[in-house]
Amino acid sequence: MAEAIVSAILEQMTAITIDKAIEAWSLVQGAEKEVKRLETNFKALRLELEDAEEKEYVDKRVKHWLDKFRDVSYDMEDVLDEWETAVQQLQTDPSGSASVRKWKVCPFVSCFSSGSQVVRRYNIATKIKKVNEEVDETVKDKVRFELIKRKIKQPKRPETTSFVDVSELIGRDAMKEEIISILLCDYKCRNVPTITLVGMGGIGKTALAQLIYNDHRIQTHFSKTIWVCASDPFDQTQIARAILGDLDPDSLISLKTPTLQSVLSKISERLTREKFLFVFDDVWTDRDQDWETLKVAFKYGMPGSCILVTTRKESVARRLESPHVVPLQLLSEEMCWLILSQKAFSGRSQASREILEDIGREIANKCKGLPLAAKTIGGLLQDKKGREEWQDVLNNVIWKSSFAHEIFSPLLLSYHDLPSPIRQCLSYCAIFPNSFTIYKDELIQCWMAQGYLNSDGNRRRELKGEDYFKYLATRSFFQDFEKDTSGSIISCKMHDMVHEFVQFLTEHRFVTEVVARNSTLDLSSKRVRHLRLEIPSWDASPLSTCLIEKLRSLVVVSDGLSSGDGLQDLFSRSKLLRFLEFDWLRLRPEQIAGGMKNLIHLRYLSLISCSGLENLPESVCELINLQSLNLRDCLDLKKLAVGMGKLINLRYLCIKECPRLSYYPKGIRHLTSLTRLSGIRMRVDQSDGNEFSIGDLENLDLLGGSLCVELIGDALNWAEANRAKLHNKIHLKRTDIWICSPNIKKEEVLKALNPPSTLLVELFDYQKWLPFNEARIQRMKIREKLIVARIVSRAALKFIADCSSGSGKSTSD
C-alpha cells in the first residue's frame, strides 16, 4: 500500500528534477534498509559506551566524543521512534487502498495534502539518512580515540536481597552520648538553646540526629518531639504549618486562612505548655530573615526545650547563635572498615573473610572516612566473589582521577559497576529536586517512558523496573523507604550526597531552572534534554524560550496559583517529549489540548495536583504512544475523556485522590495493556453503554500490584460482578474494595467476585467507607484553604508593592 501511495505522489512532483525524484523514490523505498543500518550502528556504538564513560574523566578527548555520541544517540532514538509511529499509524489507517486510487487522479497540490502520511514518511527517511551520516562520523572519531570494547555484564537478581538499612551507627557512640547529655540538661535561659551538627554531605549528620531523636531517654524527657526537614528552599510558612500540624492538628484545620502570622500565633500559644525538642534536618539557609520570626515563636516553650539542627554550613550555626556547635569528623579507617565489612561479608563464611580482609581494608581506606561511601562500596563488594574482583575494585583507575570532589570517587566506582541499563535509570533521578519523595511506581513509569526498560520476549517491563529499583536500593542509592502493610516499598528518597552525585554526572543534560514572569529561558549554551522548571510566582505572562526543541522530559512545578497560559508555546514546540509533567498549576482543558497534537513521542503525561482541570480533554486520547497517565490529586477533575479506549498502549492509569471525579468512561475496558490502575469507581448494579462497571475488568488481565476500587450503585448485580473474572488476574497481589452503598453487603460481593485464594481481598463496608470518604473531603478542604491563603497573601503583597510604587512616584515628583 505504501509503495503505491509513494508512486502516486512522486509521479506528480514536477517541481523537482527527475534525478532528484529518483533519489527521493530510492530513499523512501529503501528506508527499511536505512533503519536497519541505523539500528546496527547504534548497537555497535553502545558497546563502546561503557569503556568510554570510565575514561571521560581522565581524557578530555573521550569526554568530547561521549557528548557527541549522546547527542547522536538521542537523534537516533527520535527518528526511529518517529518511523515506528508512522508505520503504526499507516497500518491502522482504515481507508487503505481506496485513498490510493483517489490520489492517482488528483491534482498535485491536493494530492500532496491528502498524502500527508507519505510526505511524512519521506521526511522521516531523509532524517534517517542524515543521522546515519552523523553516526558514520562518530564511528570514525571512535577509532581515533582507540576506545576498547569490554564485555557488558547482564543485570541479574541477587540471590539474597535485603531492604534493611545498616542501622547500627559505628564510631559515633561517644558523640551521641555527649549530645544527649546536653539535651537532658534543663537550660534556664531567655532563648531556646540550639545544638548544631555540622559536616559535609554523607558524613552521617542525619543518621546521628535520628539516633538521638529516637533514644528512649529523649522521648521520655521531652513532652513533644518534632522532626522537620528544612532543605532548600527554606519556606517559613511550610515549616510553621508542619510544626503546628504535629503539635495540634485541630488548630491547623480550624484556621480558615492559615497565614504565617496565624500559624505562629497558634504555635507560640501551644508551646507554653510543652517542653519540646525540634530537629531541623539538612538546613541550608543562613539568612537572618528566614529564622527571625520562627525563633521568636519558639522562645515561648517551657524551660528545658531545645532545638537540634543538622547542616553543611557553619554559617547556619552562627546565624542561629548556637551555644553548642558539633562538627562531625571523618571516621577512622578502622570504623570505615567495620561499616564496609558489615555489608560486604553479609552471608559469607569466616574463611572467605580471612582471604579478602587485607584487600578490603585497603578499599575501606579509599572511603576517606565517609560512612555513606563505606556503606555503598560494601554493597558493591557483596557480589564480588574472589580476590581478583576485589583487586579490580581497588586498582580501578577512577580512584586516581580528580572528579569534582573526592567525596564522589566511591560513588563513581559503584556507579560504573552498575549494568549500563541500570546506570541510566539512576542518572534519570537527577530530574527530581533534593529531599524529594520518589514514588516507586511513578519512577518506573518515568524509566519506561525514556525507553530504559525494553524487555525481551514476554517479560513485563514493570517487572524489569522492579528489579532495577531493588538493585539500586540494595546498593544504598535509595533510602528512607516507606512501605505498605505487606512490606512492599511505596516511596523512597535519595541521600543528598547521592543526589548531588547524579546531578554532577548529568550536568548540562538535566537542568533545573527557576523562572519568573516575562523571563527568557535560553538553553543554547547547554545540551539540555531533560528540563525542570520551577515557577515560584507567575501570572499568565508568556515565557520566551530558546532551543527547547530537543527536550525529552519537561517538568513544570508551580505554587498552585500560576496558570498554564505562558506554557503552551513551551510544550507545543517540544515535539520530542517522552515525559511531560505539570505539578501544582492552574490549568484549563483547552490549554492542554492546544499542544497535544504534536507530541507523537509522548509516553508519560502527568498532571499532578493541577487545579482548574474539570475534564480531561479528548485530544489526550490521540496520543498513540502514551503509556502512563497520572492525574493524582487533581481536586477539580470531574470527568475523564470519553475516548480513553483509544489509548491502546496505556499501561499505567493513576486517578487517586480525585474526590470530584464521577465519570469513568466505558472505554477503559479496552485498555488491555494496563498493568497499574490506581483509584477508580465502578458501577456494581448494572452495565450500561456509558460508565465503567465492575464487569469491565474482564479483559484487563495484566493488572498487577494493588488495586483499589470503590463500588457504586444501589444493588449488587451478581452476573456483572462475576464477569470481572478475578481468577484471571494472576499478577494482582491485593485488592481493596470500598462499598459506597448501605444496600450492598460484603459477604455478597465476595461471593459474587469469587476471587482466587492467592489474591488478598480486603472489603470495607459502607460504615467504614463513610469516615474514609469524609477524611478525603477534609484533606481536599485543607488544601483548598491553603490555596486560598496563598491567593490572599499574593494579593496583599501585590497591593503593598503597588502602594510602595505609587508612593515612590509621588515623592520623586
PDB file of N, CA and C in Angstrom, residues 62-104:
ATOM      1  N   VAL A  62      37.981  11.943  25.013  1.00  0.00           N
ATOM      2  CA  VAL A  62      36.923  10.949  25.160  1.00  0.00           C
ATOM      3  C   VAL A  62      35.627  11.615  25.629  1.00  0.00           C
ATOM      4  N   LYS A  63      35.736  12.577  26.541  1.00  0.00           N
ATOM      5  CA  LYS A  63      34.548  13.286  27.011  1.00  0.00           C
ATOM      6  C   LYS A  63      33.868  14.019  25.860  1.00  0.00           C
ATOM      7  N   HIS A  64      34.666  14.647  24.997  1.00  0.00           N
ATOM      8  CA  HIS A  64      34.107  15.332  23.837  1.00  0.00           C
ATOM      9  C   HIS A  64      33.391  14.334  22.932  1.00  0.00           C
ATOM     10  N   TRP A  65      34.014  13.165  22.720  1.00  0.00           N
ATOM     11  CA  TRP A  65      33.379  12.153  21.878  1.00  0.00           C
ATOM     12  C   TRP A  65      32.081  11.655  22.512  1.00  0.00           C
ATOM     13  N   LEU A  66      32.094  11.481  23.826  1.00  0.00           N
ATOM     14  CA  LEU A  66      30.902  10.997  24.505  1.00  0.00           C
ATOM     15  C   LEU A  66      29.746  11.988  24.391  1.00  0.00           C
ATOM     16  N   ASP A  67      30.042  13.271  24.547  1.00  0.00           N
ATOM     17  CA  ASP A  67      28.993  14.282  24.396  1.00  0.00           C
ATOM     18  C   ASP A  67      28.382  14.219  22.995  1.00  0.00           C
ATOM     19  N   LYS A  68      29.253  14.059  22.017  1.00  0.00           N
ATOM     20  CA  LYS A  68      28.774  13.957  20.636  1.00  0.00           C
ATOM     21  C   LYS A  68      27.966  12.677  20.447  1.00  0.00           C
ATOM     22  N   PHE A  69      28.460  11.603  21.022  1.00  0.00           N
ATOM     23  CA  PHE A  69      27.742  10.332  20.913  1.00  0.00           C
ATOM     24  C   PHE A  69      26.348  10.427  21.527  1.00  0.00           C
ATOM     25  N   ARG A  70      26.258  11.048  22.697  1.00  0.00           N
ATOM     26  CA  ARG A  70      24.955  11.152  23.355  1.00  0.00           C
ATOM     27  C   ARG A  70      23.972  11.940  22.491  1.00  0.00           C
ATOM     28  N   ASP A  71      24.459  13.035  21.885  1.00  0.00           N
ATOM     29  CA  ASP A  71      23.579  13.812  21.011  1.00  0.00           C
ATOM     30  C   ASP A  71      23.096  12.978  19.834  1.00  0.00           C
ATOM     31  N   VAL A  72      24.017  12.255  19.221  1.00  0.00           N
ATOM     32  CA  VAL A  72      23.645  11.433  18.065  1.00  0.00           C
ATOM     33  C   VAL A  72      22.708  10.309  18.479  1.00  0.00           C
ATOM     34  N   SER A  73      22.953   9.722  19.644  1.00  0.00           N
ATOM     35  CA  SER A  73      22.094   8.621  20.089  1.00  0.00           C
ATOM     36  C   SER A  73      20.678   9.107  20.361  1.00  0.00           C
ATOM     37  N   TYR A  74      20.558  10.310  20.940  1.00  0.00           N
ATOM     38  CA  TYR A  74      19.226  10.891  21.112  1.00  0.00           C
ATOM     39  C   TYR A  74      18.546  11.073  19.760  1.00  0.00           C
ATOM     40  N   ASP A  75      19.287  11.597  18.782  1.00  0.00           N
ATOM     41  CA  ASP A  75      18.722  11.801  17.446  1.00  0.00           C
ATOM     42  C   ASP A  75      18.302  10.476  16.824  1.00  0.00           C
ATOM     43  N   MET A  76      19.122   9.443  17.035  1.00  0.00           N
ATOM     44  CA  MET A  76      18.787   8.129  16.500  1.00  0.00           C
ATOM     45  C   MET A  76      17.485   7.617  17.093  1.00  0.00           C
ATOM     46  N   GLU A  77      17.359   7.706  18.402  1.00  0.00           N
ATOM     47  CA  GLU A  77      16.141   7.225  19.051  1.00  0.00           C
ATOM     48  C   GLU A  77      14.919   8.007  18.581  1.00  0.00           C
ATOM     49  N   ASP A  78      15.091   9.320  18.405  1.00  0.00           N
ATOM     50  CA  ASP A  78      13.969  10.155  17.976  1.00  0.00           C
ATOM     51  C   ASP A  78      13.474   9.767  16.588  1.00  0.00           C
ATOM     52  N   VAL A  79      14.391   9.588  15.654  1.00  0.00           N
ATOM     53  CA  VAL A  79      13.983   9.309  14.285  1.00  0.00           C
ATOM     54  C   VAL A  79      13.441   7.882  14.162  1.00  0.00           C
ATOM     55  N   LEU A  80      14.005   6.938  14.900  1.00  0.00           N
ATOM     56  CA  LEU A  80      13.474   5.579  14.876  1.00  0.00           C
ATOM     57  C   LEU A  80      12.078   5.532  15.487  1.00  0.00           C
ATOM     58  N   ASP A  81      11.872   6.294  16.535  1.00  0.00           N
ATOM     59  CA  ASP A  81      10.561   6.333  17.163  1.00  0.00           C
ATOM     60  C   ASP A  81       9.534   6.962  16.232  1.00  0.00           C
ATOM     61  N   GLU A  82       9.950   8.023  15.534  1.00  0.00           N
ATOM     62  CA  GLU A  82       9.040   8.656  14.574  1.00  0.00           C
ATOM     63  C   GLU A  82       8.705   7.692  13.446  1.00  0.00           C
ATOM     64  N   TRP A  83       9.716   6.933  13.008  1.00  0.00           N
ATOM     65  CA  TRP A  83       9.492   5.953  11.948  1.00  0.00           C
ATOM     66  C   TRP A  83       8.483   4.886  12.394  1.00  0.00           C
ATOM     67  N   GLU A  84       8.690   4.332  13.586  1.00  0.00           N
ATOM     68  CA  GLU A  84       7.800   3.289  14.081  1.00  0.00           C
ATOM     69  C   GLU A  84       6.380   3.811  14.276  1.00  0.00           C
ATOM     70  N   THR A  85       6.259   5.057  14.755  1.00  0.00           N
ATOM     71  CA  THR A  85       4.934   5.647  14.937  1.00  0.00           C
ATOM     72  C   THR A  85       4.231   5.831  13.603  1.00  0.00           C
ATOM     73  N   ALA A  86       4.964   6.304  12.587  1.00  0.00           N
ATOM     74  CA  ALA A  86       4.373   6.497  11.260  1.00  0.00           C
ATOM     75  C   ALA A  86       3.898   5.174  10.678  1.00  0.00           C
ATOM     76  N   VAL A  87       4.684   4.132  10.839  1.00  0.00           N
ATOM     77  CA  VAL A  87       4.297   2.814  10.335  1.00  0.00           C
ATOM     78  C   VAL A  87       3.067   2.312  11.068  1.00  0.00           C
ATOM     79  N   GLN A  88       3.038   2.523  12.387  1.00  0.00           N
ATOM     80  CA  GLN A  88       1.888   2.085  13.171  1.00  0.00           C
ATOM     81  C   GLN A  88       0.616   2.817  12.734  1.00  0.00           C
ATOM     82  N   GLN A  89       0.736   4.120  12.512  1.00  0.00           N
ATOM     83  CA  GLN A  89      -0.424   4.883  12.062  1.00  0.00           C
ATOM     84  C   GLN A  89      -0.866   4.455  10.669  1.00  0.00           C
ATOM     85  N   LEU A  90       0.111   4.136   9.815  1.00  0.00           N
ATOM     86  CA  LEU A  90      -0.208   3.706   8.457  1.00  0.00           C
ATOM     87  C   LEU A  90      -0.940   2.370   8.476  1.00  0.00           C
ATOM     88  N   GLN A  91      -0.485   1.471   9.346  1.00  0.00           N
ATOM     89  CA  GLN A  91      -1.088   0.148   9.421  1.00  0.00           C
ATOM     90  C   GLN A  91      -2.495   0.186   9.996  1.00  0.00           C
ATOM     91  N   THR A  92      -2.769   1.171  10.845  1.00  0.00           N
ATOM     92  CA  THR A  92      -4.091   1.269  11.462  1.00  0.00           C
ATOM     93  C   THR A  92      -5.030   2.191  10.702  1.00  0.00           C
ATOM     94  N   ASP A  93      -4.588   2.729   9.540  1.00  0.00           N
ATOM     95  CA  ASP A  93      -5.415   3.616   8.724  1.00  0.00           C
ATOM     96  C   ASP A  93      -6.514   2.794   8.058  1.00  0.00           C
ATOM     97  N   PRO A  94      -7.771   3.023   8.399  1.00  0.00           N
ATOM     98  CA  PRO A  94      -8.854   2.206   7.859  1.00  0.00           C
ATOM     99  C   PRO A  94      -9.146   2.476   6.387  1.00  0.00           C
ATOM    100  N   SER A  95      -8.687   3.597   5.833  1.00  0.00           N
ATOM    101  CA  SER A  95      -9.045   3.956   4.451  1.00  0.00           C
ATOM    102  C   SER A  95      -8.314   3.118   3.416  1.00  0.00           C
ATOM    103  N   GLY A  96      -7.055   2.776   3.716  1.00  0.00           N
ATOM    104  CA  GLY A  96      -6.305   1.842   2.883  1.00  0.00           C
ATOM    105  C   GLY A  96      -6.217   2.212   1.435  1.00  0.00           C
ATOM    106  N   SER A  97      -6.393   1.219   0.553  1.00  0.00           N
ATOM    107  CA  SER A  97      -6.149   1.385  -0.879  1.00  0.00           C
ATOM    108  C   SER A  97      -7.137   2.314  -1.548  1.00  0.00           C
ATOM    109  N   ALA A  98      -8.294   2.508  -0.931  1.00  0.00           N
ATOM    110  CA  ALA A  98      -9.265   3.427  -1.535  1.00  0.00           C
ATOM    111  C   ALA A  98      -8.677   4.815  -1.664  1.00  0.00           C
ATOM    112  N   SER A  99      -7.870   5.204  -0.702  1.00  0.00           N
ATOM    113  CA  SER A  99      -7.237   6.513  -0.756  1.00  0.00           C
ATOM    114  C   SER A  99      -6.217   6.571  -1.870  1.00  0.00           C
ATOM    115  N   VAL A 100      -5.548   5.466  -2.140  1.00  0.00           N
ATOM    116  CA  VAL A 100      -4.538   5.454  -3.197  1.00  0.00           C
ATOM    117  C   VAL A 100      -5.172   5.708  -4.555  1.00  0.00           C
ATOM    118  N   ARG A 101      -6.280   5.054  -4.802  1.00  0.00           N
ATOM    119  CA  ARG A 101      -6.944   5.241  -6.097  1.00  0.00           C
ATOM    120  C   ARG A 101      -7.390   6.680  -6.276  1.00  0.00           C
ATOM    121  N   LYS A 102      -7.823   7.311  -5.200  1.00  0.00           N
ATOM    122  CA  LYS A 102      -8.255   8.700  -5.282  1.00  0.00           C
ATOM    123  C   LYS A 102      -7.070   9.619  -5.567  1.00  0.00           C
ATOM    124  N   TRP A 103      -5.925   9.348  -4.935  1.00  0.00           N
ATOM    125  CA  TRP A 103      -4.769  10.215  -5.093  1.00  0.00           C
ATOM    126  C   TRP A 103      -4.207  10.157  -6.508  1.00  0.00           C
ATOM    127  N   LYS A 104      -4.362   9.033  -7.172  1.00  0.00           N
ATOM    128  CA  LYS A 104      -3.761   8.882  -8.503  1.00  0.00           C
ATOM    129  C   LYS A 104      -4.370   9.818  -9.529  1.00  0.00           C
TER     130      LYS A 104
END
